[in-house]
Short mmCIF file of C-alpha atoms and ligand atoms in Angstrom, two decimals:
data_model
loop_
_atom_site.label_atom_id
_atom_site.label_comp_id
_atom_site.label_asym_id
_atom_site.label_seq_id
_atom_site.Cartn_x
_atom_site.Cartn_y
_atom_site.Cartn_z
CA MET A 936 0.00 0.00 0.00
CA THR A 937 1.00 3.56 -0.40
CA GLY A 938 3.03 5.16 2.32
CA ARG A 939 0.38 7.83 2.59
CA ARG A 940 -2.33 5.38 3.69
CA ALA A 941 0.12 3.77 6.11
CA ASP A 942 0.94 7.17 7.63
CA GLU A 943 -2.71 8.08 7.98
CA VAL A 944 -3.65 4.79 9.68
CA ALA A 945 -0.59 4.98 11.94
CA ALA A 946 -1.50 8.50 13.08
CA ASN A 947 -5.15 7.54 13.69
CA LEU A 948 -4.09 4.45 15.60
CA ASP A 949 -1.78 6.52 17.81
CA ALA A 950 -4.62 8.91 18.55
CA VAL A 951 -7.00 6.07 19.47
CA ARG A 952 -4.39 4.40 21.67
CA GLY A 953 -3.90 7.79 23.36
CA ARG A 954 -7.65 8.08 23.98
CA ILE A 955 -7.71 4.59 25.52
CA ARG A 956 -4.73 5.46 27.77
CA ALA A 957 -6.35 8.71 28.88
CA ALA A 958 -9.70 7.02 29.57
CA CYS A 959 -7.99 4.31 31.62
CA ALA A 960 -6.11 6.96 33.63
CA GLU A 961 -9.34 8.87 34.20
CA ALA A 962 -11.06 5.68 35.40
CA GLY A 963 -8.13 4.74 37.64
CA ARG A 964 -7.49 1.59 35.62
CA PRO A 965 -4.16 0.29 34.31
CA GLU A 966 -3.92 0.94 30.58
CA ASP A 967 -3.37 -2.71 29.72
CA ASP A 968 -6.86 -3.40 31.11
CA VAL A 969 -8.40 -2.44 27.79
CA ALA A 970 -7.75 -4.24 24.50
CA LEU A 971 -8.32 -2.63 21.12
CA VAL A 972 -10.23 -4.50 18.41
CA VAL A 973 -9.97 -2.59 15.13
CA VAL A 974 -13.15 -2.97 13.09
CA THR A 975 -12.11 -3.47 9.46
CA LYS A 976 -15.54 -3.93 7.82
CA PHE A 977 -15.74 -2.28 4.37
CA PHE A 978 -11.95 -1.82 4.30
CA PRO A 979 -9.65 -3.97 2.16
CA ALA A 980 -7.33 -6.74 3.26
CA SER A 981 -4.42 -4.39 2.47
CA ASP A 982 -5.55 -2.24 5.42
CA VAL A 983 -5.64 -5.32 7.64
CA ARG A 984 -1.99 -5.94 6.68
CA LEU A 985 -1.10 -2.36 7.55
CA LEU A 986 -2.76 -2.75 10.93
CA ALA A 987 -0.87 -5.97 11.63
CA ASP A 988 2.38 -4.16 10.78
CA LEU A 989 1.41 -1.47 13.27
CA GLY A 990 1.01 -4.00 16.07
CA VAL A 991 -2.75 -4.56 15.96
CA THR A 992 -3.54 -8.11 17.12
CA ASP A 993 -7.36 -8.17 17.00
CA VAL A 994 -9.69 -7.20 14.17
CA GLY A 995 -13.49 -7.21 13.95
CA GLU A 996 -15.90 -7.85 11.09
CA ASN A 997 -19.70 -7.85 10.97
CA ARG A 998 -20.65 -9.56 7.69
CA HIS A 999 -20.02 -13.22 7.12
CA GLN A 1000 -18.94 -13.25 3.47
CA GLU A 1001 -16.64 -10.27 3.75
CA ALA A 1002 -15.16 -11.59 7.00
CA GLN A 1003 -14.56 -15.07 5.62
CA ALA A 1004 -12.80 -13.77 2.51
CA LYS A 1005 -10.61 -11.33 4.44
CA ALA A 1006 -9.68 -13.86 7.12
CA ALA A 1007 -8.61 -16.29 4.38
CA GLU A 1008 -6.62 -13.61 2.56
CA CYS A 1009 -4.85 -12.62 5.79
CA ALA A 1010 -4.43 -16.11 7.27
CA ASP A 1011 -0.64 -15.67 7.39
CA LEU A 1012 -0.93 -12.72 9.81
CA ARG A 1013 -2.07 -14.72 12.83
CA LEU A 1014 -4.60 -12.11 13.87
CA ARG A 1015 -7.52 -12.82 16.15
CA TRP A 1016 -10.75 -12.39 14.17
CA HIS A 1017 -13.79 -11.16 16.10
CA PHE A 1018 -17.23 -11.60 14.57
CA ILE A 1019 -19.32 -8.68 15.86
CA GLY A 1020 -22.34 -8.65 13.53
CA GLY A 1021 -25.81 -10.10 13.53
CA LEU A 1022 -25.65 -13.89 13.17
CA GLN A 1023 -27.99 -15.96 11.04
CA SER A 1024 -28.36 -19.51 12.28
CA ASN A 1025 -27.66 -20.93 8.80
CA LYS A 1026 -24.31 -19.06 8.68
CA ALA A 1027 -23.25 -19.56 12.28
CA ALA A 1028 -21.31 -22.80 11.74
CA ALA A 1029 -19.35 -21.18 8.90
CA VAL A 1030 -18.57 -18.13 11.07
CA ALA A 1031 -17.19 -20.38 13.81
CA SER A 1032 -14.82 -21.93 11.27
CA TYR A 1033 -12.69 -18.76 10.97
CA ALA A 1034 -13.73 -16.43 13.82
CA ASP A 1035 -11.62 -16.78 16.97
CA VAL A 1036 -14.12 -14.79 18.99
CA VAL A 1037 -17.86 -14.61 18.30
CA GLU A 1038 -19.14 -11.53 20.14
CA SER A 1039 -22.75 -11.58 19.02
CA LEU A 1040 -24.35 -14.74 20.38
CA ASP A 1041 -27.82 -13.55 21.40
CA ARG A 1042 -30.20 -16.49 21.14
CA PRO A 1043 -30.28 -20.20 21.98
CA LYS A 1044 -30.71 -21.28 18.36
CA LEU A 1045 -27.14 -20.17 17.52
CA VAL A 1046 -25.38 -22.36 20.07
CA GLY A 1047 -25.74 -25.67 18.15
CA PRO A 1048 -24.40 -24.40 14.80
CA LEU A 1049 -21.60 -22.38 16.45
CA SER A 1050 -20.57 -25.42 18.40
CA ARG A 1051 -20.57 -27.63 15.29
CA GLY A 1052 -18.48 -25.08 13.39
CA ALA A 1053 -16.06 -24.75 16.28
CA HIS A 1054 -15.66 -28.54 16.49
CA ALA A 1055 -14.83 -28.75 12.80
CA ARG A 1056 -11.92 -26.28 13.05
CA THR A 1057 -8.55 -27.64 12.29
CA GLY A 1058 -5.86 -26.78 14.76
CA PRO A 1059 -4.43 -28.09 17.99
CA PRO A 1060 -6.93 -30.00 20.14
CA GLY A 1061 -8.55 -27.77 22.73
CA THR A 1062 -8.57 -24.69 20.52
CA GLY A 1063 -12.18 -23.70 20.62
CA VAL A 1064 -14.01 -20.49 19.87
CA ASP A 1065 -14.38 -17.74 22.46
CA VAL A 1066 -17.93 -16.50 22.85
CA LEU A 1067 -19.41 -13.29 24.19
CA LEU A 1068 -23.13 -12.97 24.80
CA GLN A 1069 -24.53 -9.83 23.20
CA VAL A 1070 -26.86 -8.07 25.58
CA SER A 1071 -29.43 -5.54 24.44
CA LEU A 1072 -29.43 -2.13 26.08
CA ASP A 1073 -32.60 -1.10 24.25
CA PRO A 1074 -35.88 -0.88 26.08
CA PRO A 1075 -37.88 -4.13 25.82
CA GLY A 1076 -39.93 -4.22 22.64
CA ALA A 1077 -37.77 -1.69 20.75
CA ALA A 1078 -37.69 -2.21 16.98
CA HIS A 1079 -34.57 -3.78 15.42
CA ARG A 1080 -33.37 -4.86 18.79
CA SER A 1081 -30.25 -6.98 18.63
CA GLY A 1082 -28.89 -8.66 21.66
CA ALA A 1083 -30.42 -10.80 24.36
CA ASP A 1084 -32.65 -9.53 27.08
CA PRO A 1085 -30.59 -9.38 30.30
CA ALA A 1086 -33.06 -11.82 31.87
CA ASP A 1087 -32.13 -14.45 29.27
CA LEU A 1088 -28.36 -14.33 29.76
CA ASP A 1089 -28.17 -17.11 32.33
CA GLU A 1090 -29.90 -19.60 30.07
CA LEU A 1091 -27.64 -18.67 27.16
CA ALA A 1092 -24.57 -18.99 29.39
CA ARG A 1093 -25.68 -22.43 30.48
CA LEU A 1094 -26.06 -23.57 26.86
CA VAL A 1095 -22.61 -22.24 25.92
CA ALA A 1096 -21.05 -23.89 28.96
CA GLY A 1097 -22.51 -27.21 27.77
CA ALA A 1098 -20.94 -26.89 24.30
CA ASP A 1099 -17.38 -28.12 24.68
CA ALA A 1100 -15.84 -26.30 21.70
CA LEU A 1101 -17.18 -22.94 22.89
CA ARG A 1102 -15.69 -20.94 25.75
CA LEU A 1103 -17.84 -18.38 27.51
CA ARG A 1104 -15.71 -15.25 27.96
CA GLY A 1105 -18.15 -12.47 28.79
CA LEU A 1106 -20.59 -9.92 27.41
CA MET A 1107 -20.82 -7.50 24.49
CA ALA A 1108 -23.11 -4.53 23.94
CA VAL A 1109 -23.73 -1.58 21.65
CA ALA A 1110 -25.07 1.69 23.08
CA PRO A 1111 -28.51 2.45 21.62
CA LEU A 1112 -28.85 5.42 19.28
CA GLY A 1113 -30.51 8.42 20.81
CA GLU A 1114 -29.41 7.81 24.37
CA ASP A 1115 -26.40 9.18 26.25
CA PRO A 1116 -23.94 6.26 26.01
CA ALA A 1117 -22.83 6.84 29.61
CA THR A 1118 -26.38 6.12 30.80
CA ALA A 1119 -26.58 2.97 28.68
CA PHE A 1120 -23.15 1.75 29.79
CA ALA A 1121 -24.04 2.35 33.45
CA ARG A 1122 -26.98 -0.03 32.91
CA LEU A 1123 -24.61 -2.48 31.21
CA ALA A 1124 -22.21 -2.34 34.18
CA ALA A 1125 -25.06 -3.38 36.49
CA VAL A 1126 -26.07 -6.27 34.19
CA ARG A 1127 -22.45 -7.38 34.05
CA ALA A 1128 -22.02 -7.26 37.84
CA ASP A 1129 -25.01 -9.62 38.20
CA PHE A 1130 -23.70 -11.87 35.44
CA LEU A 1131 -20.23 -12.09 37.00
CA ARG A 1132 -21.71 -13.34 40.27
CA GLU A 1133 -22.93 -16.47 38.45
CA HIS A 1134 -20.10 -16.67 35.88
CA PRO A 1135 -17.00 -15.30 37.60
CA ASP A 1136 -14.63 -16.36 34.81
CA ALA A 1137 -16.56 -14.52 32.09
CA THR A 1138 -14.71 -11.27 32.67
CA VAL A 1139 -14.64 -9.78 29.16
CA LEU A 1140 -16.80 -6.73 28.50
CA SER A 1141 -16.76 -5.59 24.86
CA ALA A 1142 -18.29 -2.12 24.68
CA GLY A 1143 -17.38 1.23 23.19
CA MET A 1144 -16.78 2.32 19.61
CA SER A 1145 -15.18 5.38 17.95
CA GLY A 1146 -17.70 7.80 19.45
CA ASP A 1147 -18.14 6.43 22.94
CA LEU A 1148 -15.07 4.45 23.99
CA GLU A 1149 -14.35 6.77 26.93
CA ALA A 1150 -17.81 6.19 28.44
CA ALA A 1151 -17.42 2.43 27.95
CA ILE A 1152 -14.02 2.36 29.64
CA ALA A 1153 -15.41 4.40 32.54
CA HIS A 1154 -18.03 1.65 32.96
CA GLY A 1155 -15.69 -1.31 32.85
CA ALA A 1156 -15.12 -2.23 29.19
CA THR A 1157 -12.18 -4.58 28.72
CA HIS A 1158 -12.39 -4.46 24.89
CA VAL A 1159 -13.30 -1.54 22.65
CA ARG A 1160 -14.31 -2.03 19.00
CA VAL A 1161 -13.07 0.90 16.98
CA GLY A 1162 -13.51 1.31 13.24
CA SER A 1163 -13.82 4.77 11.75
CA ALA A 1164 -11.52 6.53 14.23
CA VAL A 1165 -8.70 4.29 12.96
CA LEU A 1166 -9.55 3.65 9.30
CA GLY A 1167 -11.63 6.71 8.40
CA PRO A 1168 -15.24 7.05 7.29
CA ARG A 1169 -16.90 3.99 5.79
CA PRO A 1170 -19.06 4.07 2.68
CA ALA A 1171 -22.74 4.34 3.72
CA VAL A 1172 -24.20 1.00 4.87
CA GLN A 1173 -26.12 -0.91 2.14
C1 PLP G 1737 -19.05 -1.01 12.96
C2 PLP G 1737 -19.08 -1.47 14.37
C3 PLP G 1737 -18.20 -0.93 15.32
C4 PLP G 1737 -17.21 0.18 15.01
O1 PLP G 1737 -17.88 1.39 14.84
P1 PLP G 1737 -17.09 2.77 14.68
O2 PLP G 1737 -18.10 3.78 15.07
O3 PLP G 1737 -16.67 2.86 13.27
O4 PLP G 1737 -15.95 2.75 15.62
C5 PLP G 1737 -18.25 -1.44 16.60
N1 PLP G 1737 -19.12 -2.41 16.96
C6 PLP G 1737 -19.99 -2.96 16.08
C7 PLP G 1737 -20.92 -4.03 16.55
C8 PLP G 1737 -19.99 -2.50 14.76
O5 PLP G 1737 -20.85 -3.05 13.89
#
């Protein structure tokens, strides 16, 4: 790729890492508490290579076909691929064949296919797929709600725990549009505290994007998913 793109991405990445450091300091947390997942959806595999050169270890994608193609093209880079998009049950097994972390498990129907896909992976025995349960922060009954109702998390966790190729790591959420993200993430922190009482090893909290990573870190995020602040504006969705 051109040096110009590399310079731009490097500068953006520095700025985002600086924001994460500052937010950790503000929250009284060590800076290595928060991992950065760079969301590469809509951007080419050449950008993924640039990111790997710049020390990025984790990348996120939200559409199966694009993710699968890019993961195959970049297989030599040994990145961790996070699937962060809506999952269809007929694609879930395929997603679990290349995603190292599936962040968007939000209904019981997905557990069987994810587990089958995870079992079929080649690789050393015991390498399974890490799973986060996506929890909805929308009010009950909201249109286009994605994510599980907080009341359903325990059942989902139990199903994941019973699937031996899946490892329950924690929770993921997206702040709803039209609400102060700090208010939404405060609600998320309470849901997570309850969840951790039953599932003390599921310590990951994936929350916070380009516009709201500071609020997420203030409320306990361990992973932030940042796209446009690193790679620039995406073409309009659809
Ligand atoms: C696209 C996306 C992101 C990144 O959003 P930016 O605002 O570009 O940082 C994070 N999480 C999910 C689930 C996404 O789909």
